[in-house]
């Protein structure tokens, strides 16, 4: 089965937390946002980019954008977990919050593991903090977003400290497969997706070979450079089709395509309908609701 790709709900999406009660298997899927989850009851097996890990109380997983993961629930069992989703924008923001999250997240070795079984003391702290985040998220109190951001940073600091303590015990040096050059390239593409970006132009800009850049994207994100750029453009096109009255021709050029026919072909291949039909479907659904 080909994996599904989930995308951010809208341009205002920043973070969302919920409790999932999982009774059935979760099919392979990836998404354009960051996801983490913490299991507090039940057992199962999770695969992240094909690597299996047993899920049990105390299991904490970080799923990076475009990584493929799936879950298999033990028959007769249920898995209960906190699920926290963070917009990709969070990882690229240049404010203090974004820079802290960037540092905490991208020290992680994506080719090693991003799923951990926490000890009892750390598990208790993580569970308490996630409960507080969940309660705060459901309310609409003054300073809500500031409080949520502070608690989310605290959560990732707890995770980072635990991860580093394990590395120290295993006598391994902290390292990252997403080197500074690769992360700089991904950051650049994310910020300039609607310009005429190619592997050749990136190679010239960053003084790195095209094969190196191509391989780095695949290793770090589990998706090729061209697929990453295509998905950024198509999802932003969907947003414009939904929220603006721009013509499809104007949207074509706005999201970085130089050819109307190419845009329509790529859009149909990803969404199963033409841009015009997509806009009409969204409009009809809005009327029904």
PDB file of C-alpha atoms in Angstrom:
ATOM      1  CA  UNK A   1       0.000   0.000   0.000  1.00  0.00           C
ATOM      2  CA  UNK A   2       1.316   3.436  -0.937  1.00  0.00           C
ATOM      3  CA  UNK A   3       1.632   5.789   2.055  1.00  0.00           C
ATOM      4  CA  UNK A   4      -0.805   8.658   2.480  1.00  0.00           C
ATOM      5  CA  UNK A   5       0.515  12.189   2.914  1.00  0.00           C
ATOM      6  CA  UNK A   6      -1.309  14.468   5.334  1.00  0.00           C
ATOM      7  CA  UNK A   7      -0.895  18.213   5.180  1.00  0.00           C
ATOM      8  CA  UNK A   8      -1.403  21.169   7.461  1.00  0.00           C
ATOM      9  CA  UNK A   9      -5.044  22.143   7.818  1.00  0.00           C
ATOM     10  CA  UNK A  10      -4.677  25.839   7.073  1.00  0.00           C
ATOM     11  CA  UNK A  11      -2.211  28.690   7.021  1.00  0.00           C
ATOM     12  CA  UNK A  12      -2.934  29.529  10.671  1.00  0.00           C
ATOM     13  CA  UNK A  13      -2.126  26.052  12.009  1.00  0.00           C
ATOM     14  CA  UNK A  14       0.617  26.238  14.621  1.00  0.00           C
ATOM     15  CA  UNK A  15       0.079  23.353  17.021  1.00  0.00           C
ATOM     16  CA  UNK A  16      -2.614  20.956  18.128  1.00  0.00           C
ATOM     17  CA  UNK A  17      -2.812  18.327  20.865  1.00  0.00           C
ATOM     18  CA  UNK A  18      -5.312  15.526  21.419  1.00  0.00           C
ATOM     19  CA  UNK A  19      -5.714  12.129  23.065  1.00  0.00           C
ATOM     20  CA  UNK A  20      -5.951   9.225  20.621  1.00  0.00           C
ATOM     21  CA  UNK A  21      -7.604   5.943  21.558  1.00  0.00           C
ATOM     22  CA  UNK A  22      -6.342   3.560  18.876  1.00  0.00           C
ATOM     23  CA  UNK A  23      -8.106   0.213  18.458  1.00  0.00           C
ATOM     24  CA  UNK A  24      -7.127  -0.658  14.886  1.00  0.00           C
ATOM     25  CA  UNK A  25      -3.954  -0.562  12.817  1.00  0.00           C
ATOM     26  CA  UNK A  26      -2.873   2.816  11.442  1.00  0.00           C
ATOM     27  CA  UNK A  27      -1.866   2.541   7.781  1.00  0.00           C
ATOM     28  CA  UNK A  28       1.454   3.935   6.475  1.00  0.00           C
ATOM     29  CA  UNK A  29       1.375   7.697   6.128  1.00  0.00           C
ATOM     30  CA  UNK A  30       3.533  10.797   6.221  1.00  0.00           C
ATOM     31  CA  UNK A  31       2.712  14.451   6.717  1.00  0.00           C
ATOM     32  CA  UNK A  32       4.068  17.924   6.152  1.00  0.00           C
ATOM     33  CA  UNK A  33       4.003  18.768   9.869  1.00  0.00           C
ATOM     34  CA  UNK A  34       5.950  17.499  12.889  1.00  0.00           C
ATOM     35  CA  UNK A  35       4.209  14.967  15.120  1.00  0.00           C
ATOM     36  CA  UNK A  36       5.122  13.573  18.494  1.00  0.00           C
ATOM     37  CA  UNK A  37       3.233  11.112  20.630  1.00  0.00           C
ATOM     38  CA  UNK A  38       3.528   9.637  24.083  1.00  0.00           C
ATOM     39  CA  UNK A  39       1.942   6.283  24.952  1.00  0.00           C
ATOM     40  CA  UNK A  40       0.402   6.055  28.420  1.00  0.00           C
ATOM     41  CA  UNK A  41      -1.611   2.837  28.041  1.00  0.00           C
ATOM     42  CA  UNK A  42      -1.652  -0.254  25.799  1.00  0.00           C
ATOM     43  CA  UNK A  43       0.834  -1.977  23.517  1.00  0.00           C
ATOM     44  CA  UNK A  44       1.529  -2.212  19.819  1.00  0.00           C
ATOM     45  CA  UNK A  45       4.257  -1.936  17.205  1.00  0.00           C
ATOM     46  CA  UNK A  46       5.206   1.250  15.376  1.00  0.00           C
ATOM     47  CA  UNK A  47       7.271   1.459  12.205  1.00  0.00           C
ATOM     48  CA  UNK A  48       9.115   4.668  11.341  1.00  0.00           C
ATOM     49  CA  UNK A  49      10.691   4.566   7.878  1.00  0.00           C
ATOM     50  CA  UNK A  50      10.482   0.771   8.043  1.00  0.00           C
ATOM     51  CA  UNK A  51      12.168   0.359  11.461  1.00  0.00           C
ATOM     52  CA  UNK A  52       9.996  -1.419  14.057  1.00  0.00           C
ATOM     53  CA  UNK A  53       9.717  -0.416  17.690  1.00  0.00           C
ATOM     54  CA  UNK A  54       7.455  -1.780  20.438  1.00  0.00           C
ATOM     55  CA  UNK A  55       4.971   0.776  21.754  1.00  0.00           C
ATOM     56  CA  UNK A  56       4.208   0.606  25.467  1.00  0.00           C
ATOM     57  CA  UNK A  57       3.558   3.011  28.343  1.00  0.00           C
ATOM     58  CA  UNK A  58       6.458   5.465  28.407  1.00  0.00           C
ATOM     59  CA  UNK A  59       7.194   5.305  24.659  1.00  0.00           C
ATOM     60  CA  UNK A  60       7.903   8.770  23.241  1.00  0.00           C
ATOM     61  CA  UNK A  61       8.203   9.243  19.467  1.00  0.00           C
ATOM     62  CA  UNK A  62       9.096  12.212  17.261  1.00  0.00           C
ATOM     63  CA  UNK A  63       7.908  11.928  13.643  1.00  0.00           C
ATOM     64  CA  UNK A  64       9.589  14.432  11.347  1.00  0.00           C
ATOM     65  CA  UNK A  65       7.901  15.869   8.246  1.00  0.00           C
ATOM     66  CA  UNK A  66       7.756  13.321   5.412  1.00  0.00           C
ATOM     67  CA  UNK A  67       8.904  10.367   7.510  1.00  0.00           C
ATOM     68  CA  UNK A  68       6.612   7.380   6.921  1.00  0.00           C
ATOM     69  CA  UNK A  69       5.135   5.677   9.967  1.00  0.00           C
ATOM     70  CA  UNK A  70       2.457   3.126  10.750  1.00  0.00           C
ATOM     71  CA  UNK A  71       1.086   1.323  13.804  1.00  0.00           C
ATOM     72  CA  UNK A  72       0.014  -2.255  14.434  1.00  0.00           C
ATOM     73  CA  UNK A  73      -2.185  -2.739  17.487  1.00  0.00           C
ATOM     74  CA  UNK A  74      -2.066  -6.035  19.367  1.00  0.00           C
ATOM     75  CA  UNK A  75      -5.357  -7.904  18.908  1.00  0.00           C
ATOM     76  CA  UNK A  76      -7.788  -7.219  21.737  1.00  0.00           C
ATOM     77  CA  UNK A  77      -5.736  -4.256  22.928  1.00  0.00           C
ATOM     78  CA  UNK A  78      -6.032  -0.487  22.645  1.00  0.00           C
ATOM     79  CA  UNK A  79      -3.271   2.092  22.622  1.00  0.00           C
ATOM     80  CA  UNK A  80      -3.949   5.392  24.350  1.00  0.00           C
ATOM     81  CA  UNK A  81      -1.555   8.231  23.630  1.00  0.00           C
ATOM     82  CA  UNK A  82      -1.114  11.976  23.600  1.00  0.00           C
ATOM     83  CA  UNK A  83      -0.601  13.265  20.067  1.00  0.00           C
ATOM     84  CA  UNK A  84       0.987  16.688  19.523  1.00  0.00           C
ATOM     85  CA  UNK A  85       1.300  18.176  16.024  1.00  0.00           C
ATOM     86  CA  UNK A  86       3.470  21.196  15.249  1.00  0.00           C
ATOM     87  CA  UNK A  87       3.311  23.193  12.027  1.00  0.00           C
ATOM     88  CA  UNK A  88       6.416  23.085   9.850  1.00  0.00           C
ATOM     89  CA  UNK A  89       6.371  26.878  10.169  1.00  0.00           C
ATOM     90  CA  UNK A  90       7.355  26.346  13.798  1.00  0.00           C
ATOM     91  CA  UNK A  91      10.624  24.814  12.654  1.00  0.00           C
ATOM     92  CA  UNK A  92      11.472  27.686  10.324  1.00  0.00           C
ATOM     93  CA  UNK A  93      10.366  30.748  12.311  1.00  0.00           C
ATOM     94  CA  UNK A  94      13.165  33.155  13.114  1.00  0.00           C
ATOM     95  CA  UNK A  95      11.759  34.344  16.444  1.00  0.00           C
ATOM     96  CA  UNK A  96      13.217  33.086  19.728  1.00  0.00           C
ATOM     97  CA  UNK A  97      10.706  30.227  19.933  1.00  0.00           C
ATOM     98  CA  UNK A  98      11.506  29.021  16.422  1.00  0.00           C
ATOM     99  CA  UNK A  99      15.260  29.150  16.994  1.00  0.00           C
ATOM    100  CA  UNK A 100      14.980  27.169  20.241  1.00  0.00           C
ATOM    101  CA  UNK A 101      12.799  24.515  18.590  1.00  0.00           C
ATOM    102  CA  UNK A 102      15.214  24.354  15.675  1.00  0.00           C
ATOM    103  CA  UNK A 103      18.148  23.674  17.997  1.00  0.00           C
ATOM    104  CA  UNK A 104      16.285  21.088  20.080  1.00  0.00           C
ATOM    105  CA  UNK A 105      14.865  19.132  17.163  1.00  0.00           C
ATOM    106  CA  UNK A 106      17.614  19.031  14.610  1.00  0.00           C
ATOM    107  CA  UNK A 107      20.290  17.635  16.890  1.00  0.00           C
ATOM    108  CA  UNK A 108      18.379  14.361  16.602  1.00  0.00           C
ATOM    109  CA  UNK A 109      19.927  11.668  14.436  1.00  0.00           C
ATOM    110  CA  UNK A 110      17.181  10.879  11.938  1.00  0.00           C
ATOM    111  CA  UNK A 111      18.867   7.698  10.752  1.00  0.00           C
ATOM    112  CA  UNK A 112      19.288   6.280  14.251  1.00  0.00           C
ATOM    113  CA  UNK A 113      16.078   6.544  16.240  1.00  0.00           C
ATOM    114  CA  UNK A 114      13.452   9.107  17.024  1.00  0.00           C
ATOM    115  CA  UNK A 115      11.475   6.849  19.353  1.00  0.00           C
ATOM    116  CA  UNK A 116      12.455   6.179  22.971  1.00  0.00           C
ATOM    117  CA  UNK A 117      11.261   4.203  25.994  1.00  0.00           C
ATOM    118  CA  UNK A 118      11.552   6.654  28.864  1.00  0.00           C
ATOM    119  CA  UNK A 119      12.369   5.716  32.442  1.00  0.00           C
ATOM    120  CA  UNK A 120       9.696   5.974  35.129  1.00  0.00           C
ATOM    121  CA  UNK A 121      10.764   9.374  36.450  1.00  0.00           C
ATOM    122  CA  UNK A 122      10.971  11.013  33.008  1.00  0.00           C
ATOM    123  CA  UNK A 123       7.723   9.349  31.916  1.00  0.00           C
ATOM    124  CA  UNK A 124       5.885  10.816  34.887  1.00  0.00           C
ATOM    125  CA  UNK A 125       7.198  14.307  34.112  1.00  0.00           C
ATOM    126  CA  UNK A 126       6.301  14.008  30.412  1.00  0.00           C
ATOM    127  CA  UNK A 127       2.803  12.708  31.170  1.00  0.00           C
ATOM    128  CA  UNK A 128       2.158  15.543  33.629  1.00  0.00           C
ATOM    129  CA  UNK A 129       3.419  18.162  31.188  1.00  0.00           C
ATOM    130  CA  UNK A 130       1.358  16.786  28.290  1.00  0.00           C
ATOM    131  CA  UNK A 131      -1.722  16.769  30.532  1.00  0.00           C
ATOM    132  CA  UNK A 132      -1.109  20.442  31.314  1.00  0.00           C
ATOM    133  CA  UNK A 133      -0.598  21.270  27.617  1.00  0.00           C
ATOM    134  CA  UNK A 134      -3.798  19.426  26.712  1.00  0.00           C
ATOM    135  CA  UNK A 135      -5.803  21.254  29.396  1.00  0.00           C
ATOM    136  CA  UNK A 136      -4.376  24.641  28.365  1.00  0.00           C
ATOM    137  CA  UNK A 137      -5.063  23.938  24.678  1.00  0.00           C
ATOM    138  CA  UNK A 138      -8.765  23.301  25.337  1.00  0.00           C
ATOM    139  CA  UNK A 139      -9.198  26.601  27.176  1.00  0.00           C
ATOM    140  CA  UNK A 140      -9.225  30.134  25.793  1.00  0.00           C
ATOM    141  CA  UNK A 141      -7.487  31.922  28.630  1.00  0.00           C
ATOM    142  CA  UNK A 142      -5.435  35.086  28.356  1.00  0.00           C
ATOM    143  CA  UNK A 143      -1.776  34.387  27.371  1.00  0.00           C
ATOM    144  CA  UNK A 144      -2.826  30.933  26.134  1.00  0.00           C
ATOM    145  CA  UNK A 145      -0.429  30.741  23.178  1.00  0.00           C
ATOM    146  CA  UNK A 146       2.524  32.008  25.215  1.00  0.00           C
ATOM    147  CA  UNK A 147       1.808  29.421  27.903  1.00  0.00           C
ATOM    148  CA  UNK A 148       1.512  26.644  25.316  1.00  0.00           C
ATOM    149  CA  UNK A 149       4.769  27.603  23.621  1.00  0.00           C
ATOM    150  CA  UNK A 150       6.589  27.680  26.955  1.00  0.00           C
ATOM    151  CA  UNK A 151       5.291  24.245  27.923  1.00  0.00           C
ATOM    152  CA  UNK A 152       6.070  22.752  24.500  1.00  0.00           C
ATOM    153  CA  UNK A 153       9.659  24.020  24.740  1.00  0.00           C
ATOM    154  CA  UNK A 154       9.858  22.533  28.254  1.00  0.00           C
ATOM    155  CA  UNK A 155       8.609  19.214  26.860  1.00  0.00           C
ATOM    156  CA  UNK A 156      11.284  19.125  24.180  1.00  0.00           C
ATOM    157  CA  UNK A 157      13.967  20.095  26.697  1.00  0.00           C
ATOM    158  CA  UNK A 158      12.913  17.122  28.847  1.00  0.00           C
ATOM    159  CA  UNK A 159      13.118  14.900  25.776  1.00  0.00           C
ATOM    160  CA  UNK A 160      16.487  16.310  24.710  1.00  0.00           C
ATOM    161  CA  UNK A 161      18.011  15.841  28.171  1.00  0.00           C
ATOM    162  CA  UNK A 162      16.796  12.246  28.303  1.00  0.00           C
ATOM    163  CA  UNK A 163      18.095  11.535  24.799  1.00  0.00           C
ATOM    164  CA  UNK A 164      21.501  13.001  25.628  1.00  0.00           C
ATOM    165  CA  UNK A 165      21.737  10.981  28.848  1.00  0.00           C
ATOM    166  CA  UNK A 166      21.173   7.794  26.841  1.00  0.00           C
ATOM    167  CA  UNK A 167      23.833   8.777  24.331  1.00  0.00           C
ATOM    168  CA  UNK A 168      26.287   9.425  27.168  1.00  0.00           C
ATOM    169  CA  UNK A 169      25.534   6.029  28.736  1.00  0.00           C
ATOM    170  CA  UNK A 170      26.065   4.308  25.405  1.00  0.00           C
ATOM    171  CA  UNK A 171      29.401   6.130  25.010  1.00  0.00           C
ATOM    172  CA  UNK A 172      28.337   7.549  21.664  1.00  0.00           C
ATOM    173  CA  UNK A 173      29.072  11.077  20.582  1.00  0.00           C
ATOM    174  CA  UNK A 174      26.146  13.306  19.777  1.00  0.00           C
ATOM    175  CA  UNK A 175      25.880  13.738  16.072  1.00  0.00           C
ATOM    176  CA  UNK A 176      23.351  14.640  13.450  1.00  0.00           C
ATOM    177  CA  UNK A 177      22.761  13.200  10.010  1.00  0.00           C
ATOM    178  CA  UNK A 178      21.177  16.483   9.029  1.00  0.00           C
ATOM    179  CA  UNK A 179      24.336  18.539   8.726  1.00  0.00           C
ATOM    180  CA  UNK A 180      24.341  22.311   8.841  1.00  0.00           C
ATOM    181  CA  UNK A 181      24.644  22.539   5.057  1.00  0.00           C
ATOM    182  CA  UNK A 182      21.658  20.251   4.448  1.00  0.00           C
ATOM    183  CA  UNK A 183      19.497  22.047   6.981  1.00  0.00           C
ATOM    184  CA  UNK A 184      20.438  25.393   5.430  1.00  0.00           C
ATOM    185  CA  UNK A 185      19.339  24.116   2.017  1.00  0.00           C
ATOM    186  CA  UNK A 186      16.011  22.796   3.327  1.00  0.00           C
ATOM    187  CA  UNK A 187      15.436  26.096   5.111  1.00  0.00           C
ATOM    188  CA  UNK A 188      16.205  28.004   1.901  1.00  0.00           C
ATOM    189  CA  UNK A 189      13.818  25.872  -0.181  1.00  0.00           C
ATOM    190  CA  UNK A 190      11.051  26.263   2.392  1.00  0.00           C
ATOM    191  CA  UNK A 191      11.418  30.040   2.278  1.00  0.00           C
ATOM    192  CA  UNK A 192      11.777  30.320  -1.523  1.00  0.00           C
ATOM    193  CA  UNK A 193       9.576  27.508  -2.870  1.00  0.00           C
ATOM    194  CA  UNK A 194       7.727  29.830  -5.270  1.00  0.00           C
ATOM    195  CA  UNK A 195      10.879  30.912  -7.106  1.00  0.00           C
ATOM    196  CA  UNK A 196      12.694  29.065  -9.883  1.00  0.00           C
ATOM    197  CA  UNK A 197      14.617  26.671  -7.598  1.00  0.00           C
ATOM    198  CA  UNK A 198      16.444  23.719  -9.157  1.00  0.00           C
ATOM    199  CA  UNK A 199      19.098  21.284  -7.981  1.00  0.00           C
ATOM    200  CA  UNK A 200      21.515  23.135 -10.245  1.00  0.00           C
ATOM    201  CA  UNK A 201      20.745  26.528  -8.705  1.00  0.00           C
ATOM    202  CA  UNK A 202      21.071  25.083  -5.186  1.00  0.00           C
ATOM    203  CA  UNK A 203      24.370  23.478  -6.153  1.00  0.00           C
ATOM    204  CA  UNK A 204      25.710  26.819  -7.350  1.00  0.00           C
ATOM    205  CA  UNK A 205      24.371  28.708  -4.335  1.00  0.00           C
ATOM    206  CA  UNK A 206      25.686  26.330  -1.657  1.00  0.00           C
ATOM    207  CA  UNK A 207      28.804  25.048  -3.481  1.00  0.00           C
ATOM    208  CA  UNK A 208      27.672  21.434  -3.173  1.00  0.00           C
ATOM    209  CA  UNK A 209      27.171  18.822  -5.874  1.00  0.00           C
ATOM    210  CA  UNK A 210      23.698  18.054  -7.180  1.00  0.00           C
ATOM    211  CA  UNK A 211      23.953  14.329  -6.245  1.00  0.00           C
ATOM    212  CA  UNK A 212      24.961  15.288  -2.679  1.00  0.00           C
ATOM    213  CA  UNK A 213      21.982  17.629  -2.280  1.00  0.00           C
ATOM    214  CA  UNK A 214      19.612  15.070  -3.787  1.00  0.00           C
ATOM    215  CA  UNK A 215      20.873  12.286  -1.499  1.00  0.00           C
ATOM    216  CA  UNK A 216      20.747  14.547   1.569  1.00  0.00           C
ATOM    217  CA  UNK A 217      17.080  15.363   0.986  1.00  0.00           C
ATOM    218  CA  UNK A 218      16.216  11.693   0.647  1.00  0.00           C
ATOM    219  CA  UNK A 219      18.175  10.683   3.741  1.00  0.00           C
ATOM    220  CA  UNK A 220      16.938  13.499   5.962  1.00  0.00           C
ATOM    221  CA  UNK A 221      13.300  13.786   4.910  1.00  0.00           C
ATOM    222  CA  UNK A 222      12.559  10.436   3.300  1.00  0.00           C
ATOM    223  CA  UNK A 223      11.400  12.308   0.197  1.00  0.00           C
ATOM    224  CA  UNK A 224      13.235  13.673  -2.841  1.00  0.00           C
ATOM    225  CA  UNK A 225      14.010  17.344  -3.418  1.00  0.00           C
ATOM    226  CA  UNK A 226      11.587  17.475  -6.346  1.00  0.00           C
ATOM    227  CA  UNK A 227       8.782  15.850  -4.326  1.00  0.00           C
ATOM    228  CA  UNK A 228       9.409  18.224  -1.399  1.00  0.00           C
ATOM    229  CA  UNK A 229       9.259  21.279  -3.668  1.00  0.00           C
ATOM    230  CA  UNK A 230       6.213  19.958  -5.529  1.00  0.00           C
ATOM    231  CA  UNK A 231       4.268  19.324  -2.319  1.00  0.00           C
ATOM    232  CA  UNK A 232       5.067  22.788  -0.946  1.00  0.00           C
ATOM    233  CA  UNK A 233       3.795  24.375  -4.147  1.00  0.00           C
ATOM    234  CA  UNK A 234       0.656  22.250  -4.471  1.00  0.00           C
ATOM    235  CA  UNK A 235      -0.387  22.715  -0.835  1.00  0.00           C
ATOM    236  CA  UNK A 236       0.061  26.474  -1.115  1.00  0.00           C
ATOM    237  CA  UNK A 237      -1.941  26.377  -4.346  1.00  0.00           C
ATOM    238  CA  UNK A 238      -4.726  24.582  -2.460  1.00  0.00           C
ATOM    239  CA  UNK A 239      -4.668  27.331   0.142  1.00  0.00           C
ATOM    240  CA  UNK A 240      -4.980  30.037  -2.533  1.00  0.00           C
ATOM    241  CA  UNK A 241      -7.760  28.147  -4.327  1.00  0.00           C
ATOM    242  CA  UNK A 242      -9.642  27.939  -1.047  1.00  0.00           C
ATOM    243  CA  UNK A 243      -9.050  31.376   0.436  1.00  0.00           C
ATOM    244  CA  UNK A 244      -8.644  33.736  -2.530  1.00  0.00           C
ATOM    245  CA  UNK A 245     -10.384  34.749  -5.746  1.00  0.00           C
ATOM    246  CA  UNK A 246      -7.172  34.622  -7.764  1.00  0.00           C
ATOM    247  CA  UNK A 247      -7.492  33.076 -11.200  1.00  0.00           C
ATOM    248  CA  UNK A 248      -5.924  29.668 -11.699  1.00  0.00           C
ATOM    249  CA  UNK A 249      -3.495  31.212 -14.171  1.00  0.00           C
ATOM    250  CA  UNK A 250      -2.341  33.719 -11.549  1.00  0.00           C
ATOM    251  CA  UNK A 251      -2.051  30.958  -8.943  1.00  0.00           C
ATOM    252  CA  UNK A 252       0.096  28.969 -11.377  1.00  0.00           C
ATOM    253  CA  UNK A 253       2.763  31.672 -11.411  1.00  0.00           C
ATOM    254  CA  UNK A 254       2.255  32.633  -7.762  1.00  0.00           C
ATOM    255  CA  UNK A 255       3.280  29.157  -6.559  1.00  0.00           C
ATOM    256  CA  UNK A 256       6.323  28.948  -8.811  1.00  0.00           C
ATOM    257  CA  UNK A 257       5.171  27.148 -11.959  1.00  0.00           C
ATOM    258  CA  UNK A 258       6.154  28.645 -15.303  1.00  0.00           C
ATOM    259  CA  UNK A 259       3.604  26.635 -17.287  1.00  0.00           C
ATOM    260  CA  UNK A 260      -0.166  26.507 -16.747  1.00  0.00           C
ATOM    261  CA  UNK A 261      -0.437  23.039 -18.308  1.00  0.00           C
ATOM    262  CA  UNK A 262       2.355  21.682 -16.093  1.00  0.00           C
ATOM    263  CA  UNK A 263       0.684  23.075 -12.977  1.00  0.00           C
ATOM    264  CA  UNK A 264      -2.693  21.549 -13.877  1.00  0.00           C
ATOM    265  CA  UNK A 265      -1.094  18.187 -14.677  1.00  0.00           C
ATOM    266  CA  UNK A 266       0.900  18.046 -11.433  1.00  0.00           C
ATOM    267  CA  UNK A 267      -2.068  19.252  -9.369  1.00  0.00           C
ATOM    268  CA  UNK A 268      -4.348  16.576 -10.845  1.00  0.00           C
ATOM    269  CA  UNK A 269      -1.730  13.887 -10.221  1.00  0.00           C
ATOM    270  CA  UNK A 270      -1.491  14.864  -6.527  1.00  0.00           C
ATOM    271  CA  UNK A 271      -5.130  15.691  -5.768  1.00  0.00           C
ATOM    272  CA  UNK A 272      -7.049  13.561  -8.252  1.00  0.00           C
ATOM    273  CA  UNK A 273      -8.977  16.550  -9.605  1.00  0.00           C
ATOM    274  CA  UNK A 274      -8.186  19.700 -11.561  1.00  0.00           C
ATOM    275  CA  UNK A 275      -7.562  22.995  -9.714  1.00  0.00           C
ATOM    276  CA  UNK A 276     -10.936  24.309 -10.916  1.00  0.00           C
ATOM    277  CA  UNK A 277     -12.758  21.212  -9.681  1.00  0.00           C
ATOM    278  CA  UNK A 278     -10.892  21.355  -6.353  1.00  0.00           C
ATOM    279  CA  UNK A 279     -12.036  24.952  -5.839  1.00  0.00           C
ATOM    280  CA  UNK A 280     -15.623  24.015  -6.699  1.00  0.00           C
ATOM    281  CA  UNK A 281     -15.620  21.039  -4.316  1.00  0.00           C
ATOM    282  CA  UNK A 282     -14.363  23.214  -1.452  1.00  0.00           C
ATOM    283  CA  UNK A 283     -16.992  25.839  -2.280  1.00  0.00           C
ATOM    284  CA  UNK A 284     -19.811  23.261  -2.401  1.00  0.00           C
ATOM    285  CA  UNK A 285     -18.726  21.711   0.901  1.00  0.00           C
ATOM    286  CA  UNK A 286     -18.663  25.143   2.542  1.00  0.00           C
ATOM    287  CA  UNK A 287     -22.243  25.783   1.405  1.00  0.00           C
ATOM    288  CA  UNK A 288     -23.417  22.430   2.802  1.00  0.00           C
ATOM    289  CA  UNK A 289     -21.924  23.134   6.210  1.00  0.00           C
TER     290      UNK A 289
END
